[in-house]
Short mmCIF file of C-alpha atoms in Angstrom, two decimals:
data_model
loop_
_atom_site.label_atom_id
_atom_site.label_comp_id
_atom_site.label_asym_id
_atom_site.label_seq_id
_atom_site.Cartn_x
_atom_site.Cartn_y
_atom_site.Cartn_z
CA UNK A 1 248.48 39.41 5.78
CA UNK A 2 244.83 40.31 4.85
CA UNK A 3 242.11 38.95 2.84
CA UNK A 4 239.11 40.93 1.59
CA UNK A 5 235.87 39.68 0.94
CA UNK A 6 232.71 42.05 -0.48
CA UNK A 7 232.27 43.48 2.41
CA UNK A 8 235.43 45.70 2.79
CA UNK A 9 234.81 46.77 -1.34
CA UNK A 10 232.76 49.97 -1.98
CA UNK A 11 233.91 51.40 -4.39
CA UNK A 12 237.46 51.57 -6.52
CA UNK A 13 238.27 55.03 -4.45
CA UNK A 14 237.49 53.47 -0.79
CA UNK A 15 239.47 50.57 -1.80
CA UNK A 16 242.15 52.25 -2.66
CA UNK A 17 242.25 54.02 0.47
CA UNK A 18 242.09 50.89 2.81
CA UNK A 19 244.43 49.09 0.85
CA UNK A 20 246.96 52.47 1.34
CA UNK A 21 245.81 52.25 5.26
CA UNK A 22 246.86 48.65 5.55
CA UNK A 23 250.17 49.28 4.22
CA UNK A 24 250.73 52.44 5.71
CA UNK A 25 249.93 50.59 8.80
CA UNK A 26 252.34 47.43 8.68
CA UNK A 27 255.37 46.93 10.52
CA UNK A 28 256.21 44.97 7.30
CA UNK A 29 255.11 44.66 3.75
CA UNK A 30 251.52 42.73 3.57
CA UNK A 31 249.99 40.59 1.92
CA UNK A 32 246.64 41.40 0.83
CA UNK A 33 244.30 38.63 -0.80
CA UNK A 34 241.84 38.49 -2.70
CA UNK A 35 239.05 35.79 -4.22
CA UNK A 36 238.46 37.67 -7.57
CA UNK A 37 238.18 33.90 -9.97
CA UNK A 38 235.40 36.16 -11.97
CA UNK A 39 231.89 34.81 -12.74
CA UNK A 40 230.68 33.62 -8.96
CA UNK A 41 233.25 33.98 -6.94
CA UNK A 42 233.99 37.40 -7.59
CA UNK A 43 234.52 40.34 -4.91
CA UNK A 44 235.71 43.22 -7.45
CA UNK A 45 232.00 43.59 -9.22
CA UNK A 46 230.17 47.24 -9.50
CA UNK A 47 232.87 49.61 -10.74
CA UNK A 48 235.51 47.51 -11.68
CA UNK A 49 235.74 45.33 -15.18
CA UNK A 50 234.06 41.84 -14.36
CA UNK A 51 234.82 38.97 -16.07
CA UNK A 52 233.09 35.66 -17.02
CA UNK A 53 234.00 32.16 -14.68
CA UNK A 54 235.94 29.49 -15.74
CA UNK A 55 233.19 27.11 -17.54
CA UNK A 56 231.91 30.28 -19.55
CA UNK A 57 235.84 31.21 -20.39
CA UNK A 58 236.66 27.45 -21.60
CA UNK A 59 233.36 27.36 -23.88
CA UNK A 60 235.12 30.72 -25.70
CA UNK A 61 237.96 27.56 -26.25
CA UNK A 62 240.53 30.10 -26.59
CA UNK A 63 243.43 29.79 -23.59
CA UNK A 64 244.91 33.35 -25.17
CA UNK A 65 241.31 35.29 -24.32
CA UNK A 66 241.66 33.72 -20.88
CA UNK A 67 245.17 35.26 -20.20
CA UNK A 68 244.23 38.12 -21.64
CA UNK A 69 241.09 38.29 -19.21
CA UNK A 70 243.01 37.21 -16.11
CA UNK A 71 245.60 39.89 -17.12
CA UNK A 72 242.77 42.28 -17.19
CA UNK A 73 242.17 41.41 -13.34
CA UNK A 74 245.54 40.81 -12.65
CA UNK A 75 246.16 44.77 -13.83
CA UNK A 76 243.02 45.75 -11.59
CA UNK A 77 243.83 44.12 -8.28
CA UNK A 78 247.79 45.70 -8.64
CA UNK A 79 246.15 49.04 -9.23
CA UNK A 80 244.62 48.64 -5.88
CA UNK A 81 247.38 47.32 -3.94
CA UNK A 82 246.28 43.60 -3.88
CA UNK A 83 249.36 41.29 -4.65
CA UNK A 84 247.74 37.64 -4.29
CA UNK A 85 244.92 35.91 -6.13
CA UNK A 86 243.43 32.70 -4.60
CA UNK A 87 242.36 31.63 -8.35
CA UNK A 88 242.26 30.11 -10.39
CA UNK A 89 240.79 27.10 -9.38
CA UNK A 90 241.63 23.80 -11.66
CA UNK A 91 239.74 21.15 -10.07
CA UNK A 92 238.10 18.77 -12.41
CA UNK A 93 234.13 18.75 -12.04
CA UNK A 94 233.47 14.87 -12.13
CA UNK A 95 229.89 14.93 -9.80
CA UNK A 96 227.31 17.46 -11.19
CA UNK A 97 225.94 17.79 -7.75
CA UNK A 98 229.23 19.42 -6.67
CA UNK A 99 227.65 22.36 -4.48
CA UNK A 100 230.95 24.99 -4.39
CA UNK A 101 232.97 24.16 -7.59
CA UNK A 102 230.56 24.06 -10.90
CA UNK A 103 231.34 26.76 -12.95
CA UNK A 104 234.21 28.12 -11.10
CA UNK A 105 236.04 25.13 -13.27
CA UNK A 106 237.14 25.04 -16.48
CA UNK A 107 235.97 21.20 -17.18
CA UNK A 108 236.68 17.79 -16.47
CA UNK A 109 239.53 16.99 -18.96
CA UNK A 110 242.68 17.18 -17.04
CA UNK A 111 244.58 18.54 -20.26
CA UNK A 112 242.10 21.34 -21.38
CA UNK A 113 241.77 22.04 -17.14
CA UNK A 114 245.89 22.78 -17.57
CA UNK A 115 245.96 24.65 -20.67
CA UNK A 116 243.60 27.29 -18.83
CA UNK A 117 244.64 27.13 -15.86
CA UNK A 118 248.20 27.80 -16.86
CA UNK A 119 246.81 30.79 -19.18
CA UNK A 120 245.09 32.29 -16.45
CA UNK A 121 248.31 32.02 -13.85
CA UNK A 122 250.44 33.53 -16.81
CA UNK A 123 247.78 36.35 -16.97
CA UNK A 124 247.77 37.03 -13.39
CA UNK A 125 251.19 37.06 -12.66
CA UNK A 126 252.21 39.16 -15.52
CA UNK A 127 250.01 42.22 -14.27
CA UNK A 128 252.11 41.41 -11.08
CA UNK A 129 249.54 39.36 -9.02
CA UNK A 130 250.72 36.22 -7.36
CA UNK A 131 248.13 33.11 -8.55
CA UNK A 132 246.88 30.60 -6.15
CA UNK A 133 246.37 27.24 -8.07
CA UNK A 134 243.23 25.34 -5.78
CA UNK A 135 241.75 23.22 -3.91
CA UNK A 136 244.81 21.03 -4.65
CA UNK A 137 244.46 18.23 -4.93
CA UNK A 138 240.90 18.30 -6.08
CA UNK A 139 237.44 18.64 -4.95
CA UNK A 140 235.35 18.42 -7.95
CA UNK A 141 234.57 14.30 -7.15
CA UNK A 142 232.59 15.60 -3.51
CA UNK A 143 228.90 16.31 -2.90
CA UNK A 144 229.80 18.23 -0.10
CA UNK A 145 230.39 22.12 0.39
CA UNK A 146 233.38 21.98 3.38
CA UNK A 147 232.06 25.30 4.27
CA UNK A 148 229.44 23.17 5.97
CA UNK A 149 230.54 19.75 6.69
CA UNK A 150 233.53 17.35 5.73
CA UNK A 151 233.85 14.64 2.50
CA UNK A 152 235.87 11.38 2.26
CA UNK A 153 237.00 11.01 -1.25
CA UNK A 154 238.20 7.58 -2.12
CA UNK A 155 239.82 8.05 -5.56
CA UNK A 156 243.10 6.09 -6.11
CA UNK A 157 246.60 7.67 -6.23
CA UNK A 158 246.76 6.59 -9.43
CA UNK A 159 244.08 8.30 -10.82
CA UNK A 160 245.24 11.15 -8.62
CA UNK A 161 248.99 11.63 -10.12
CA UNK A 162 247.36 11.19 -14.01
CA UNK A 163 244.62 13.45 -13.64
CA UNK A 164 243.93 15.74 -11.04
CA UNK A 165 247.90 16.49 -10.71
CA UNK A 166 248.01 17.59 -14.28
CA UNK A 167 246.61 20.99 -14.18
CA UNK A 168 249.16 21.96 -11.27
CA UNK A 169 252.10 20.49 -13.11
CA UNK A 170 251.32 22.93 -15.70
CA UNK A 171 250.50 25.76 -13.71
CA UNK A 172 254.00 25.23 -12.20
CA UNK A 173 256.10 24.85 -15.24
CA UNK A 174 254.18 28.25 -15.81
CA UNK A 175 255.91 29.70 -12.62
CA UNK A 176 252.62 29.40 -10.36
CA UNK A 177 253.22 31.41 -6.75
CA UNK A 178 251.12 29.48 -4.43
CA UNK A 179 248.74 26.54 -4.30
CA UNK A 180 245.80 26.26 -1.57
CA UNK A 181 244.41 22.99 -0.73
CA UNK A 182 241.19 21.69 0.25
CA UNK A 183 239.84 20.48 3.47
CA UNK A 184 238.38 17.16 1.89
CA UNK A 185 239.76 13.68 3.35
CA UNK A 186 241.71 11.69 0.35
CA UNK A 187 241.25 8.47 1.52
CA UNK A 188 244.05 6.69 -0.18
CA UNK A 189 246.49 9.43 0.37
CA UNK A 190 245.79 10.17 4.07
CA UNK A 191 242.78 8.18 5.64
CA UNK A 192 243.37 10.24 9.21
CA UNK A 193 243.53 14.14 8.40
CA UNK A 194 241.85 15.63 5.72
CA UNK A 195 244.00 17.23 3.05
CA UNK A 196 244.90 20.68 5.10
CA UNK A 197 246.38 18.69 8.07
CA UNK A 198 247.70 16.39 6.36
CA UNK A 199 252.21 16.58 6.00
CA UNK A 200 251.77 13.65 3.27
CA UNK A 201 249.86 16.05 0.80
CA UNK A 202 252.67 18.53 1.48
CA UNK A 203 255.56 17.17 1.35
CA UNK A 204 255.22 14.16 -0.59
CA UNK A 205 252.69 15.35 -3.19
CA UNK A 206 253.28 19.05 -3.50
CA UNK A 207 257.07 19.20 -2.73
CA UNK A 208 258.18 16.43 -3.14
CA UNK A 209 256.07 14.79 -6.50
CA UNK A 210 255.20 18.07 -8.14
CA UNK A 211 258.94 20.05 -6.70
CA UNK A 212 256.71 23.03 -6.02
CA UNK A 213 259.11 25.78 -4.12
CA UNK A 214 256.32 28.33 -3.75
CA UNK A 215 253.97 29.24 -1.16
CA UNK A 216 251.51 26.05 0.44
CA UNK A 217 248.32 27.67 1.71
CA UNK A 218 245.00 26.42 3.62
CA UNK A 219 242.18 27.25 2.68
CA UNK A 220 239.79 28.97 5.50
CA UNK A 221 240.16 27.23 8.88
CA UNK A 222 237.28 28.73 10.02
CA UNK A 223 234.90 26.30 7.25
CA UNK A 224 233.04 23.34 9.41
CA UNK A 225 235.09 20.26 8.05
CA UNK A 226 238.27 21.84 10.04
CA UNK A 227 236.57 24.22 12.80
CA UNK A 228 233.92 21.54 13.85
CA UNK A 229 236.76 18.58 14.13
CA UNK A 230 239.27 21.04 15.74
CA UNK A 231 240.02 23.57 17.94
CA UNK A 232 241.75 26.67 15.91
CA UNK A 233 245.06 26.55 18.36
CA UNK A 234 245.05 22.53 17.49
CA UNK A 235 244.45 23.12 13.54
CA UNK A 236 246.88 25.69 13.01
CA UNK A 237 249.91 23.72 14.83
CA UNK A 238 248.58 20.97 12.77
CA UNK A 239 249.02 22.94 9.44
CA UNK A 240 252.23 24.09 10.49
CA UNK A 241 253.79 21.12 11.25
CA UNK A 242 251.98 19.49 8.15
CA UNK A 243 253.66 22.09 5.79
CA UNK A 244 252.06 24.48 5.26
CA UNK A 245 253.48 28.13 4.97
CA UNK A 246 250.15 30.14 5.30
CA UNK A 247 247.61 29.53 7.11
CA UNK A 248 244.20 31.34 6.96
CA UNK A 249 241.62 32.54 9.44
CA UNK A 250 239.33 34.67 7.20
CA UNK A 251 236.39 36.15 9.42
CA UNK A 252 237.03 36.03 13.45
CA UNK A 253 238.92 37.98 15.44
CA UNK A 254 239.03 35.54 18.54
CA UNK A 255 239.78 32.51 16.07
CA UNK A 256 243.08 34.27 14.58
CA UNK A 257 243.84 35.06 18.68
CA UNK A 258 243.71 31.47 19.70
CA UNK A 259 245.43 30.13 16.46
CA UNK A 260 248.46 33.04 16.91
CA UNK A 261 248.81 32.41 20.34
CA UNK A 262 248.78 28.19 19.98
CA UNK A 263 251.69 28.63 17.43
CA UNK A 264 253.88 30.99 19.76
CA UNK A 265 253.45 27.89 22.34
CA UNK A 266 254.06 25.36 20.04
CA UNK A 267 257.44 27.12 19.18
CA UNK A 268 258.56 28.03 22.80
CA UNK A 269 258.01 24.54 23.62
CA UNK A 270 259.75 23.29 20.95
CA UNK A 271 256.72 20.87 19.37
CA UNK A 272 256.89 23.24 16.14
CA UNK A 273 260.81 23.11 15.52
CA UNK A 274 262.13 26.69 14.52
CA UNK A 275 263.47 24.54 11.58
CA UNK A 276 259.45 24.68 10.15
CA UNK A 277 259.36 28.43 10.93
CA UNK A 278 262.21 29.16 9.41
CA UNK A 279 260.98 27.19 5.49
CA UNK A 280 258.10 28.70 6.06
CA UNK A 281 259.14 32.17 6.74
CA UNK A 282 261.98 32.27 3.67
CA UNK A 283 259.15 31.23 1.11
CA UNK A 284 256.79 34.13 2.32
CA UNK A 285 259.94 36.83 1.87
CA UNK A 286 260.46 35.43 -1.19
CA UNK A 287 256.75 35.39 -2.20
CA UNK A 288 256.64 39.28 -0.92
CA UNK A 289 259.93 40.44 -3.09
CA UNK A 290 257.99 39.07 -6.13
CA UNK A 291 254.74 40.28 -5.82
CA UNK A 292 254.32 43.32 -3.05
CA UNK A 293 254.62 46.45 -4.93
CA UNK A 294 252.72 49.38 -4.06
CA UNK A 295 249.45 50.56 -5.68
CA UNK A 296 249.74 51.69 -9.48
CA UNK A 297 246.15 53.96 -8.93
CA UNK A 298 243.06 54.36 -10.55
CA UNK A 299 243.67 54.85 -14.08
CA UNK A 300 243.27 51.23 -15.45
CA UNK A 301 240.11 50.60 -13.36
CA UNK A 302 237.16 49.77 -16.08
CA UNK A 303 239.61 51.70 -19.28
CA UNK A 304 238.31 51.22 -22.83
CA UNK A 305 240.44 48.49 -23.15
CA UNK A 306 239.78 46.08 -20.16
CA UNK A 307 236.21 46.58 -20.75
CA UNK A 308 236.65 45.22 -24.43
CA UNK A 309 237.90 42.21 -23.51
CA UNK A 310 235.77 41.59 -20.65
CA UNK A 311 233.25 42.09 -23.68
CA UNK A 312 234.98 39.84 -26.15
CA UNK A 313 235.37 37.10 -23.26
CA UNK A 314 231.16 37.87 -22.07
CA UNK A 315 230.27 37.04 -25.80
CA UNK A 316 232.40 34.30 -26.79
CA UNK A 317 231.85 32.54 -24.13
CA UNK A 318 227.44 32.23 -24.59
CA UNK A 319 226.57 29.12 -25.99
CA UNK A 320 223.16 28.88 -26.97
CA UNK A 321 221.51 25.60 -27.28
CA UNK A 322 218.27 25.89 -28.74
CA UNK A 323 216.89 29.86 -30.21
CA UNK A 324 213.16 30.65 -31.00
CA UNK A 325 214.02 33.67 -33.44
CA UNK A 326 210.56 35.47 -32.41
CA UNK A 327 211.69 35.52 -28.68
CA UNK A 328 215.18 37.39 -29.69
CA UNK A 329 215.96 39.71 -28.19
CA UNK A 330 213.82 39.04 -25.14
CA UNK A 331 210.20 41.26 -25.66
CA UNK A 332 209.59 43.77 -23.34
CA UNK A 333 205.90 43.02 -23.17
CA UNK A 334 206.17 39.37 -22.78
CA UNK A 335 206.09 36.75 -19.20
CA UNK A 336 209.71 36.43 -18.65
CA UNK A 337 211.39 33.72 -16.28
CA UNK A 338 215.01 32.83 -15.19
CA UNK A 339 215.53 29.49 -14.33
CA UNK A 340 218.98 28.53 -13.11
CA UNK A 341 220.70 25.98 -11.65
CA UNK A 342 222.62 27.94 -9.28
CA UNK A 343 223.77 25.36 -5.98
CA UNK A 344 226.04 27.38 -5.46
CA UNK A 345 224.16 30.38 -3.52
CA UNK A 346 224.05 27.78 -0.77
CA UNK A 347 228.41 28.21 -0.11
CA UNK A 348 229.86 29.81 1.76
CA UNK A 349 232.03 30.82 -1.31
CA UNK A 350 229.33 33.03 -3.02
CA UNK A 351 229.12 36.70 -0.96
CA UNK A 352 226.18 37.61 -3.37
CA UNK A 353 223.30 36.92 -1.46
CA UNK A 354 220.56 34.87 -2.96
CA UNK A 355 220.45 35.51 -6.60
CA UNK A 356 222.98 35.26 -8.63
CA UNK A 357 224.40 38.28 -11.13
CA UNK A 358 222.56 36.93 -14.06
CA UNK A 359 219.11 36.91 -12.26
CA UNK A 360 220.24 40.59 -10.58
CA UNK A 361 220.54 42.06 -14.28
CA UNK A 362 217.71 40.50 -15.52
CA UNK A 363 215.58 41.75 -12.88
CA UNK A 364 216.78 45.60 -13.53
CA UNK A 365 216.44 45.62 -17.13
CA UNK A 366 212.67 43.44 -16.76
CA UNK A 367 211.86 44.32 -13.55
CA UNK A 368 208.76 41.30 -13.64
CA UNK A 369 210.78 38.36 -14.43
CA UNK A 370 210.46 35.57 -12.23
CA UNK A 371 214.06 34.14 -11.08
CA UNK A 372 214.26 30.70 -9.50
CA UNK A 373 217.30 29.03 -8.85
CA UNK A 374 217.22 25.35 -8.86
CA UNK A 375 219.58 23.76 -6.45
CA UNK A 376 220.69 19.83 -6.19
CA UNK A 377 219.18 17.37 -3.59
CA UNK A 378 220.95 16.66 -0.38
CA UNK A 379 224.09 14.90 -1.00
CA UNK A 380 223.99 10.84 0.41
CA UNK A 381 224.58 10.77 3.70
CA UNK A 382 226.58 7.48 3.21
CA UNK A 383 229.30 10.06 1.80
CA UNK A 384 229.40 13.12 4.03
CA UNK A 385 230.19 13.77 8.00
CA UNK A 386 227.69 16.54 8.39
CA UNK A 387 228.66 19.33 11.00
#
């Protein structure tokens, strides 16, 4: 398979075209990935319909708009030849000094979380896009961004099963293709690996608790709290033999060499039973005969109709707190300054550089307005193995 990130996207046309290339070029049907959650973790942006993130979508409180927008995606990445979605993500933001989940969630109530969740799966998957529930089972409770560095979380099971777990139970019931997990340590699940590595968050939790048949994934091996602990050869046979049925290297060629070439000796040997490979290998053909359909073209990329609901959803979902009716719309002539608090252009989940799309707009329509992002302190070291 393939993910793209912002880098491989210039345009609609040139996407097209490498999308075509890649499955032109396979020996069998691929799967090609995308992040494309809308608002900050977004890699579809100039020239294709954009939509809001999850906090802005909830505040519209209306789970039919966000189907309706994720359907509007969903019809946008099939055009293109992209069959799998990692979004959306329905972790619940508990700590507000969470550096890589904030606004890509949809809140902290486990029951709202599901209703949207669900609506966006149902709106993904009926433009024919697989959905990728994540980071199961949670990582909104961590000060930590495991792009960088790896977090203990010592919530109880309990807590687990009645809260976190109820977004995915919905998201299931709503026929969700795949869920990815996250790289944080649960210490009362499994105090020893963290979540990726670990076969008791796979097949006690996911298969097992939840009965979730579809496709496990890991999130990127290649983030510090796995690639600083482990080897790739020794993480992958790890994740194989945890579970999982996917597992990703998203930037380095030598990385995807070593982790390739550790699982063909782990199966010749016999430590990764052909039994695994086997699981693993039915739910991707399965995955691929639901989803992998070739590209539908250009036609519905930005069309009258995806851009009114990308309009509806952009204007629904402002909530504004306090107006001074002199200052609206914003003067022309006047001082103007952005202030945001925007931790999130520190992970290694935002591609955008270091401003974030508000403060890029605002700057072309006023090109003197001061932008700063405010970011949160340090996290405490008490809770965090730094890299």
């Amino acid at each position: 398979g393939v993910i793209l990130f912002a880098r491989n996207v210039e345009s609609p046309q040139q996407l097209l075209a490498l999308t075509q290339s890649i499955h032109a070029a396979a020996k069998y049907p691929p799967i090609i990935a995308i992040d494309q959650e809308g608002g900050t973790v977004a890699r579809l942006r100039t020239g294709f319909t954009e939509s809001p993130g999850a906090m802005a979508l909830s505040n519209a409180d209306d789970p039919d708009l966000v189907e309706r927008m994720s359907a509007v995606l969903g019809a946008e990445m099939r055009a293109l030849g992209i069959n799998w979605n990692l979004a959306p993500v329905v972790d619940l933001i508990y700590n507000p000094n969470n550096p890589t989940v904030g606004t890509r969630s949809f809140g902290i109530e486990p029951e709202s979380v599901a209703e949207f969740g669900s609506r966006a799966v149902r709106g993904f998957q009926s433009a024919g896009v697989a959905a990728c529930a994540k980071h199961f089972p949670g990582k909104g409770d961590s000060a930590v961004d495991t792009h960088k560095g790896r977090a203990t979380i010592a919530t109880s099971l309990e807590h687990i099963l009645n809260h976190d777990l109820v977004p995915y139970r919905a998201a299931i019931e709503n026929g969700l293709a795949a869920i990815m997990t996250t790289h944080t340590i649960y210490s009362s699940i499994d105090p020893d690996y963290p979540n990726t590595l670990s076969p008791i968050i796979v097949r006690k939790l996911v298969r097992e608790h939840l009965g979730f048949s579809g496709l496990v994934t890991t999130d990127c091996m290649e983030m510090h709290a796995i690639a600083h602990h482990y080897t790739p050869g020794e993480s992958a046979v790890l994740a194989a033999l945890a579970g999982f049925d996917t597992i990703l290297f998203s930037h380095t060629r030598e990385m995807q060499d070593e982790a390739f070439n550790a699982l063909l000796a782990a199966a010749e040997s016999g430590r990764l039973p052909l039994e695994r490979i086997q699981e693993a290998n039915e739910r991707i053909a399965r995955h691929k005969a639901r989803f992998i359909t070739p590209p539908t073209g250009l036609e519905t990329i930005r069309s009258a109709e995806h851009l009114r609901v990308a309009q509806e959803a952009a204007q629904r979902g402002l909530v504004v707190l306090k107006a001074n009716p002199a200052l609206m719309p914003l003067p022309q002539d006047k001082r103007l300054a952005l202030v945001e608090f925007a931790s999130l252009l520190d992970s290694g989940a935002v591609e955008s550089g270091n401003m974030t799309g508000l403060a890029q707009l605002l700057q072309a329509r006023f090109p003197k307005a001061e932008c700063l992002a405010m970011k949160v302190a340090d996290p405490d070291p008490k809770h965090v193995e730094q890299s």
